[in-house]
Coordinates of C-alpha atoms in Angstrom, one line a residue:
M1091 CA 0.0 0.0 0.0
S1092 CA 1.3 3.5 -1.0
L1093 CA 1.9 6.2 1.5
A1094 CA -1.1 8.1 0.2
G1095 CA -3.3 5.0 0.6
L1096 CA -2.1 4.4 4.1
K1097 CA -2.8 8.1 5.0
K1098 CA -6.3 7.7 3.5
Q1099 CA -7.0 4.7 5.6
F1100 CA -5.8 6.5 8.7
N1101 CA -8.1 9.4 8.0
K1102 CA -11.1 7.1 7.6
A1103 CA -10.3 5.4 10.9
N1104 CA -9.9 8.7 12.6
Q1105 CA -13.3 9.8 11.2
Y1106 CA -14.9 6.6 12.4
M1107 CA -13.6 7.0 15.9
S1108 CA -14.8 10.6 15.9
E1109 CA -18.3 9.5 15.1
M1110 CA -18.4 6.6 17.6
I1111 CA -16.7 8.4 20.5
G1112 CA -16.6 12.1 19.8
G1113 CA -20.2 12.4 18.4
A1114 CA -19.1 13.8 15.0
E1115 CA -22.0 14.0 12.7
A1116 CA -22.0 11.7 9.7
T1117 CA -23.6 12.2 6.3
K1118 CA -27.2 11.0 6.6
L1119 CA -28.6 8.3 4.3
D1120 CA -32.3 8.4 3.4
E1121 CA -34.8 6.3 5.3
E1122 CA -35.6 4.0 2.4
F1123 CA -32.0 3.1 2.1
L1124 CA -31.7 2.4 5.8
E1125 CA -34.8 0.1 5.7
M1126 CA -33.2 -1.8 2.8
E1127 CA -30.1 -2.3 4.9
R1128 CA -32.2 -3.6 7.8
K1129 CA -34.0 -6.1 5.5
T1130 CA -30.7 -7.2 3.9
D1131 CA -29.2 -7.9 7.4
V1132 CA -32.3 -9.9 8.3
T1133 CA -32.0 -11.8 5.0
N1134 CA -28.3 -12.6 5.6
E1135 CA -29.0 -13.8 9.1
L1136 CA -32.0 -16.0 8.1
V1137 CA -30.2 -17.6 5.2
E1138 CA -27.4 -18.7 7.6
D1139 CA -29.8 -19.9 10.2
L1140 CA -32.1 -21.7 7.8
Q1141 CA -29.2 -23.7 6.4
S1142 CA -28.2 -24.8 9.9
K1143 CA -31.7 -25.6 11.1
T1144 CA -32.6 -27.5 7.9
K1145 CA -29.5 -29.7 8.2
S1146 CA -30.4 -30.4 11.9
Y1147 CA -34.0 -31.3 10.8
L1148 CA -32.8 -33.7 8.2
Q1149 CA -30.1 -35.2 10.5
P1150 CA -31.2 -34.6 14.1
N1151 CA -28.6 -36.6 15.9
A1152 CA -25.7 -34.2 16.5
A1153 CA -23.3 -37.0 17.6
S1154 CA -24.0 -39.0 14.5
R1155 CA -23.5 -35.9 12.3
A1156 CA -20.1 -35.3 14.0
K1157 CA -19.1 -38.9 13.6
M1158 CA -20.1 -38.9 9.9
T1159 CA -18.3 -35.6 9.2
A1160 CA -15.1 -36.9 10.9
T1161 CA -15.3 -40.2 9.0
N1162 CA -15.9 -38.6 5.7
T1163 CA -13.1 -36.1 6.3
M1164 CA -10.6 -38.9 7.0
A1165 CA -11.8 -40.8 3.9
K1166 CA -11.3 -37.7 1.8
I1167 CA -7.8 -37.3 3.2
Q1168 CA -7.0 -40.9 2.4
G1169 CA -8.4 -40.6 -1.1
Q1170 CA -11.4 -42.7 -0.6
A1171 CA -14.4 -41.8 -2.8
K1172 CA -17.1 -43.6 -0.8
Q1173 CA -18.7 -41.4 1.8
M1174 CA -20.4 -42.6 5.0
P1175 CA -24.2 -41.8 5.0
Y1176 CA -26.1 -40.5 8.0
P1177 CA -27.6 -43.4 9.9
Q1178 CA -31.3 -43.0 9.6
P1179 CA -33.1 -44.1 12.9
E1180 CA -35.7 -45.9 10.8
G1181 CA -33.1 -48.0 9.1
V1182 CA -31.4 -48.8 12.4
L1183 CA -34.7 -49.9 14.0
G1184 CA -35.6 -51.9 10.8
E1185 CA -32.2 -53.8 10.8
S1186 CA -32.8 -54.8 14.5
M1187 CA -36.3 -56.0 13.7
V1188 CA -35.2 -58.1 10.7
R1189 CA -32.3 -59.6 12.7
Y1190 CA -34.5 -60.8 15.6
G1191 CA -37.4 -61.8 13.4
T1192 CA -35.0 -64.1 11.4
M1193 CA -33.7 -65.6 14.7
L1194 CA -37.3 -66.4 15.8
G1195 CA -37.8 -68.2 12.4
D1196 CA -40.6 -68.3 9.8
S1197 CA -42.6 -70.7 12.0
S1198 CA -43.2 -67.9 14.4
N1199 CA -46.0 -65.5 13.4
F1200 CA -44.4 -62.8 15.5
G1201 CA -41.0 -63.5 13.9
T1202 CA -42.5 -63.2 10.4
A1203 CA -44.3 -60.0 11.4
L1204 CA -41.1 -58.5 12.8
Q1205 CA -39.2 -59.2 9.5
E1206 CA -41.9 -57.5 7.4
V1207 CA -42.1 -54.4 9.7
G1208 CA -38.3 -54.2 9.7
E1209 CA -38.2 -54.3 5.9
A1210 CA -40.9 -51.5 5.9
Y1211 CA -38.8 -49.4 8.2
K1212 CA -35.8 -49.9 6.0
Q1213 CA -37.9 -48.6 3.1
L1214 CA -38.7 -45.5 5.3
A1215 CA -35.0 -44.9 5.7
D1216 CA -34.5 -45.0 1.9
I1217 CA -37.4 -42.5 1.5
K1218 CA -35.7 -40.3 4.1
Y1219 CA -32.5 -40.4 2.1
A1220 CA -34.4 -39.3 -1.0
L1221 CA -35.9 -36.5 1.0
E1222 CA -32.4 -35.4 2.0
D1223 CA -31.2 -35.4 -1.6
N1224 CA -34.3 -33.4 -2.7
V1225 CA -34.0 -30.8 0.0
K1226 CA -30.3 -30.3 -0.5
Q1227 CA -30.7 -29.9 -4.3
N1228 CA -33.8 -27.7 -4.4
F1229 CA -33.6 -25.7 -1.1
L1230 CA -30.2 -25.8 0.6
E1231 CA -28.1 -25.4 -2.5
P1232 CA -30.0 -22.3 -3.8
L1233 CA -29.7 -20.8 -0.3
H1234 CA -25.9 -21.5 -0.4
Q1235 CA -25.6 -19.7 -3.8
L1236 CA -27.7 -16.8 -2.5
Q1237 CA -25.3 -16.5 0.5
N1238 CA -22.1 -16.8 -1.6
K1239 CA -23.2 -14.6 -4.5
E1240 CA -26.0 -12.1 -4.1
L1241 CA -25.5 -11.4 -0.4
K1242 CA -21.7 -11.4 -0.7
E1243 CA -22.0 -8.8 -3.5
V1244 CA -24.4 -6.6 -1.4
L1245 CA -22.1 -6.8 1.6
H1246 CA -19.2 -5.8 -0.6
H1247 CA -21.0 -2.7 -1.9
R1248 CA -22.1 -1.7 1.5
K1249 CA -18.6 -2.0 2.9
K1250 CA -17.2 0.1 0.1
L1251 CA -20.0 2.7 0.6
Q1252 CA -19.0 2.9 4.3
G1253 CA -15.4 3.5 3.4
R1254 CA -16.1 6.2 0.8
R1255 CA -18.6 7.9 3.2
L1256 CA -16.0 8.1 5.9
D1257 CA -13.5 9.5 3.4
Y1258 CA -15.9 12.1 2.2
D1259 CA -16.9 13.2 5.7
C1260 CA -13.3 13.3 6.8
K1261 CA -12.4 15.7 3.9
K1262 CA -15.5 17.7 4.5
K1263 CA -14.6 18.2 8.2
K1264 CA -11.1 19.3 7.2
V1265 CA -12.5 21.8 4.8
D1266 CA -14.8 23.2 7.5
K1267 CA -11.7 23.6 9.7
G1268 CA -9.8 25.4 7.0
A1269 CA -7.6 22.7 5.7
N1270 CA -6.1 23.0 2.3
I1271 CA -8.1 20.5 0.2
S1272 CA -8.8 21.3 -3.5
D1273 CA -12.3 21.4 -4.9
E1274 CA -11.3 18.7 -7.4
E1275 CA -10.4 16.4 -4.5
M1276 CA -13.7 17.1 -2.8
R1277 CA -15.7 16.5 -6.0
M1278 CA -13.9 13.2 -6.6
A1279 CA -14.7 12.1 -3.0
E1280 CA -18.3 13.1 -3.4
T1281 CA -18.7 11.4 -6.7
K1282 CA -17.2 8.1 -5.4
F1283 CA -19.5 8.3 -2.4
E1284 CA -22.6 8.8 -4.6
E1285 CA -21.5 6.0 -6.9
S1286 CA -21.1 3.5 -4.1
W1287 CA -24.4 4.6 -2.7
G1288 CA -26.2 3.8 -5.9
L1289 CA -24.4 0.5 -6.4
A1290 CA -25.3 -0.6 -2.8
E1291 CA -28.9 0.4 -3.3
S1292 CA -29.2 -1.4 -6.6
A1293 CA -27.6 -4.6 -5.2
M1294 CA -30.0 -4.6 -2.2
G1295 CA -32.9 -3.9 -4.4
N1296 CA -32.1 -6.9 -6.6
L1297 CA -31.8 -9.1 -3.5
L1298 CA -35.0 -7.9 -1.9
D1299 CA -37.1 -8.0 -5.1
N1300 CA -36.3 -11.7 -5.7
D1301 CA -39.3 -13.0 -3.6
V1302 CA -40.6 -15.2 -6.4
E1303 CA -37.4 -17.3 -6.6
Q1304 CA -37.1 -17.5 -2.8
I1305 CA -40.8 -18.6 -2.4
T1306 CA -40.2 -21.2 -5.1
Q1307 CA -37.3 -22.6 -3.1
L1308 CA -39.6 -22.7 0.0
F1309 CA -42.2 -24.4 -2.0
A1310 CA -39.6 -27.1 -3.0
L1311 CA -38.9 -27.7 0.6
V1312 CA -42.5 -28.3 1.5
Q1313 CA -43.2 -30.3 -1.6
A1314 CA -40.3 -32.6 -0.8
Q1315 CA -41.8 -33.2 2.7
V1316 CA -45.3 -33.9 1.2
D1317 CA -43.7 -36.5 -1.1
Y1318 CA -41.8 -38.0 1.8
F1319 CA -44.9 -38.3 4.1
R1320 CA -47.1 -39.6 1.3
Q1321 CA -44.6 -42.4 0.4
S1322 CA -44.1 -43.2 4.1
A1323 CA -47.8 -43.5 4.6
E1324 CA -48.2 -45.9 1.7
V1325 CA -45.4 -48.1 3.1
L1326 CA -47.0 -48.1 6.6
E1327 CA -50.5 -48.7 5.3
D1328 CA -49.2 -51.7 3.4
V1329 CA -47.5 -53.2 6.4
V1330 CA -50.6 -52.5 8.6
D1331 CA -52.6 -54.7 6.2
K1332 CA -50.0 -57.5 6.5
L1333 CA -49.9 -57.2 10.3
E1334 CA -53.7 -57.7 10.4
I1335 CA -53.3 -60.9 8.4
H1336 CA -50.6 -62.1 10.7
K1337 CA -52.7 -61.3 13.7
Q1338 CA -55.6 -63.4 12.3
E1339 CA -53.3 -66.3 11.5
A1340 CA -51.9 -66.2 15.0
A1341 CA -55.4 -66.1 16.5
S1342 CA -56.6 -69.1 14.5
K1343 CA -53.4 -71.1 15.3
P1344 CA -54.2 -73.8 17.9
K1345 CA -52.5 -73.3 21.2
R1346 CA -49.7 -75.6 22.1
Q1347 CA -50.8 -77.7 25.1
P1348 CA -48.2 -78.0 27.9
S1349 CA -46.7 -81.5 28.3
L1350 CA -46.7 -83.3 31.6
H1351 CA -43.1 -84.4 32.2
R1352 CA -42.4 -87.4 34.4
V1353 CA -39.0 -88.6 35.7
T1354 CA -38.1 -92.1 34.8
R1355 CA -37.8 -94.0 38.1
L1356 CA -35.4 -96.8 38.9
S1357 CA -36.5 -100.4 39.5
G1358 CA -37.8 -100.8 43.1
S1359 CA -38.7 -97.1 43.5
L1360 CA -42.1 -95.7 44.3
R1361 CA -44.7 -96.8 41.9
G1362 CA -47.1 -94.5 39.9
S1363 CA -50.2 -92.8 41.1
D1364 CA -52.5 -95.7 40.0
S1365 CA -50.4 -98.3 41.8
W1366 CA -50.4 -96.0 44.8
A1367 CA -54.1 -96.0 44.7
D1368 CA -54.2 -99.8 44.5
S1369 CA -51.8 -100.0 47.4
A1370 CA -54.1 -97.7 49.4
D1371 CA -57.0 -100.0 48.5
T1372 CA -55.0 -103.1 49.6
A1373 CA -54.1 -101.5 52.9
S1374 CA -57.8 -100.5 53.4
N1375 CA -58.9 -104.1 52.6
G1376 CA -56.4 -105.5 55.0
S1377 CA -57.6 -103.3 57.8
A1378 CA -61.2 -104.1 57.1
S1379 CA -60.4 -107.8 57.1
K1380 CA -58.6 -107.5 60.4
N1381 CA -61.5 -105.8 62.0
Q1382 CA -63.9 -108.4 60.6
D1383 CA -61.8 -111.2 62.1
S1384 CA -61.8 -109.6 65.4
Y1385 CA -65.6 -109.2 65.4
S1386 CA -67.0 -112.0 63.4
F1387 CA -70.2 -112.6 65.6
S1388 CA -72.4 -110.7 68.0
Q1389 CA -74.0 -111.8 71.2
D1390 CA -77.7 -111.5 72.2
P1391 CA -78.6 -109.9 75.4
W1392 CA -78.7 -113.3 77.2
G1393 CA -75.1 -114.0 76.2
S1394 CA -76.0 -116.9 73.8
P1395 CA -74.1 -116.8 70.6
T1396 CA -75.9 -116.2 67.3
D1397 CA -74.9 -116.3 63.7
A1398 CA -72.8 -113.2 62.9
T1399 CA -73.8 -111.0 60.0
P1400 CA -70.8 -110.7 57.7
M1401 CA -69.6 -107.2 56.9
P1402 CA -69.1 -106.3 53.2
R1403 CA -65.4 -106.4 52.2
S1404 CA -63.7 -103.2 51.4
S1405 CA -62.7 -104.3 47.9
E1406 CA -66.3 -105.1 47.1
K1407 CA -67.4 -101.7 48.3
S1408 CA -64.7 -100.0 46.2
A1409 CA -65.9 -101.8 43.1
I1410 CA -69.4 -100.5 43.7
T1411 CA -68.6 -96.9 44.6
R1412 CA -65.4 -95.9 42.6
Q1413 CA -66.2 -94.1 39.4
P1414 CA -63.5 -93.5 36.8
C1415 CA -62.2 -90.0 37.4
C1416 CA -59.3 -87.7 37.2
E1417 CA -57.9 -84.6 38.9
G1418 CA -57.2 -81.3 37.1
L1419 CA -53.4 -80.4 37.1
Y1420 CA -53.9 -77.0 35.5
D1421 CA -56.7 -74.6 34.8
F1422 CA -58.4 -75.4 31.4
E1423 CA -60.6 -72.8 29.8
A1424 CA -63.1 -74.1 27.2
E1425 CA -62.5 -71.9 24.2
N1426 CA -64.4 -74.0 21.6
E1427 CA -67.8 -75.6 21.5
G1428 CA -67.8 -79.1 23.1
E1429 CA -64.8 -78.4 25.4
L1430 CA -65.2 -78.9 29.2
G1431 CA -63.5 -76.3 31.4
F1432 CA -62.2 -76.8 34.9
K1433 CA -59.7 -75.5 37.5
E1434 CA -56.7 -77.0 39.0
G1435 CA -57.6 -79.6 41.7
D1436 CA -61.2 -80.2 40.4
M1437 CA -62.3 -83.8 40.1
I1438 CA -63.8 -84.8 36.8
D1439 CA -65.7 -88.0 36.0
L1440 CA -64.2 -89.8 33.1
I1441 CA -66.6 -91.1 30.4
A1442 CA -64.2 -92.2 27.6
K1443 CA -60.8 -91.6 26.1
I1444 CA -61.3 -90.2 22.6
D1445 CA -57.7 -90.5 21.4
D1446 CA -54.1 -90.1 22.8
N1447 CA -54.7 -86.4 23.4
W1448 CA -58.3 -86.0 24.5
Y1449 CA -60.7 -87.3 27.2
E1450 CA -64.5 -87.0 27.4
G1451 CA -65.7 -86.3 30.9
K1452 CA -68.4 -84.8 33.1
F1453 CA -68.1 -82.0 35.6
H1454 CA -70.8 -80.2 37.5
G1455 CA -73.4 -81.8 35.2
K1456 CA -71.7 -80.7 32.0
T1457 CA -70.2 -83.1 29.5
G1458 CA -67.3 -82.2 27.2
F1459 CA -63.8 -82.8 26.0
F1460 CA -60.5 -81.8 27.6
P1461 CA -56.7 -82.5 27.0
V1462 CA -55.2 -85.6 28.5
N1463 CA -52.1 -83.7 29.7
Y1464 CA -54.2 -81.3 31.8
V1465 CA -55.3 -84.0 34.3
R1466 CA -54.0 -86.8 36.5
V1467 CA -56.1 -90.0 36.3
V1468 CA -57.2 -91.2 39.8
V1469 CA -59.4 -94.1 38.7
E1470 CA -58.7 -95.6 35.3
L1471 CA -61.4 -96.2 32.8
P1472 CA -62.4 -99.9 32.5

C-alpha cells in the first residue's frame, strides 16, 4: 500500500472514531436506504440460520453428524471416494427387527411380522435419504448460492460505501476547519460516495425484489416433505394390512398344550399314582379284614351266641362306589364348543378316552372334552 493510501485509511479510521466516540455528525442516508439495509441484514441472518436448522432437521442426531463428518473427512484425506451416509433411525430400527425376526424363524407368526415391519422401516430410511437429496438440491443449494453470490455482493458494496462515506466526511470536516483541500479532490470524494451509494442500493434492491425465486425454493422444501410423508404413509399402510393378516393367523393357530413331564424311576422305586391308589385299597382291605376277624359274631342280650352277620369287604365296596375319574393339574378354559372347562384340583368324572390327546368327561353336570395332559387319572377307565 502506498503512503497516500495508508494516509487515507488512517483518516477514515480517525473519522470513524470521531463519530463513535466524539459524536461527530456523519452524512445521513435516506430512510428508504436504511430500511433496505435492515432487511438485507435480516436476509443474511436468516439464510445462515435456515441452512443450519434444515440440516439439523434432516439429520437430528448431533453425535451421528459429527461422527459422519469426521469419518468422511478422513476418507477424503485418504483418497477414498465412498462417503459414510447419515444413519437414519428408521433404518437402524428396521435392521434390528429383521435380525431378531430371522432368529425367531418363519414358523413364528411374531418373527415373520417382525421381519416385514423391519423391511418396511428400512424402506422408510430409503425414502428419508431421498428427502435429504431433494431438499439439498432444491432448497439448501439455492440458499448457499444466495449467500455466496448475491449477499456477498451486497455486503461488498455496503462496505465500500461505508469507506467512501468516511473519506468524504473526513475531507468535508477538514475543509470546515480550513484545511487546504482542493475542490477537485472534494468533488472526486463526493462522486465516489454517490456512486457506491447507488451500487449498494441497486444490489440490495435486486436481492429484496427476488421474492418469487425464494418462495419457489420454500415451495420445493414443503413439496419434498409432502412426497416423503405420502410415500411413508403408503409403506406403513401396506405393512398394517400385512400385520392384520398375521394377527388373524396367530389367533386361529391352535395353542400348544403343555406337556406333563415325568421322571423315569429306577427299579424298586415308588410306583405310579394308580399303583399307589391300588396300594391304598389293599391297605384298606387288610384293615377291614382284620376288623372283621376280630368281630365275626355278635351276642344276644342273654349271652348266647348267634350267627354273625358278615360285613361287606372293602374291595367289594370300592368296586361298587369308585367311578373312573381324574384330577385337574392346570386350569383349562373351554374356548371351543364341546370343550369342558375346569380348575386345578377339580375332580372330573371320566366317560371315555377319545384318542391319545383328549378325554371325554363330566363335571358339574356338564359333559365335554379336555386334554389328556391337563389331568392326572385317579381311577382308570375300565
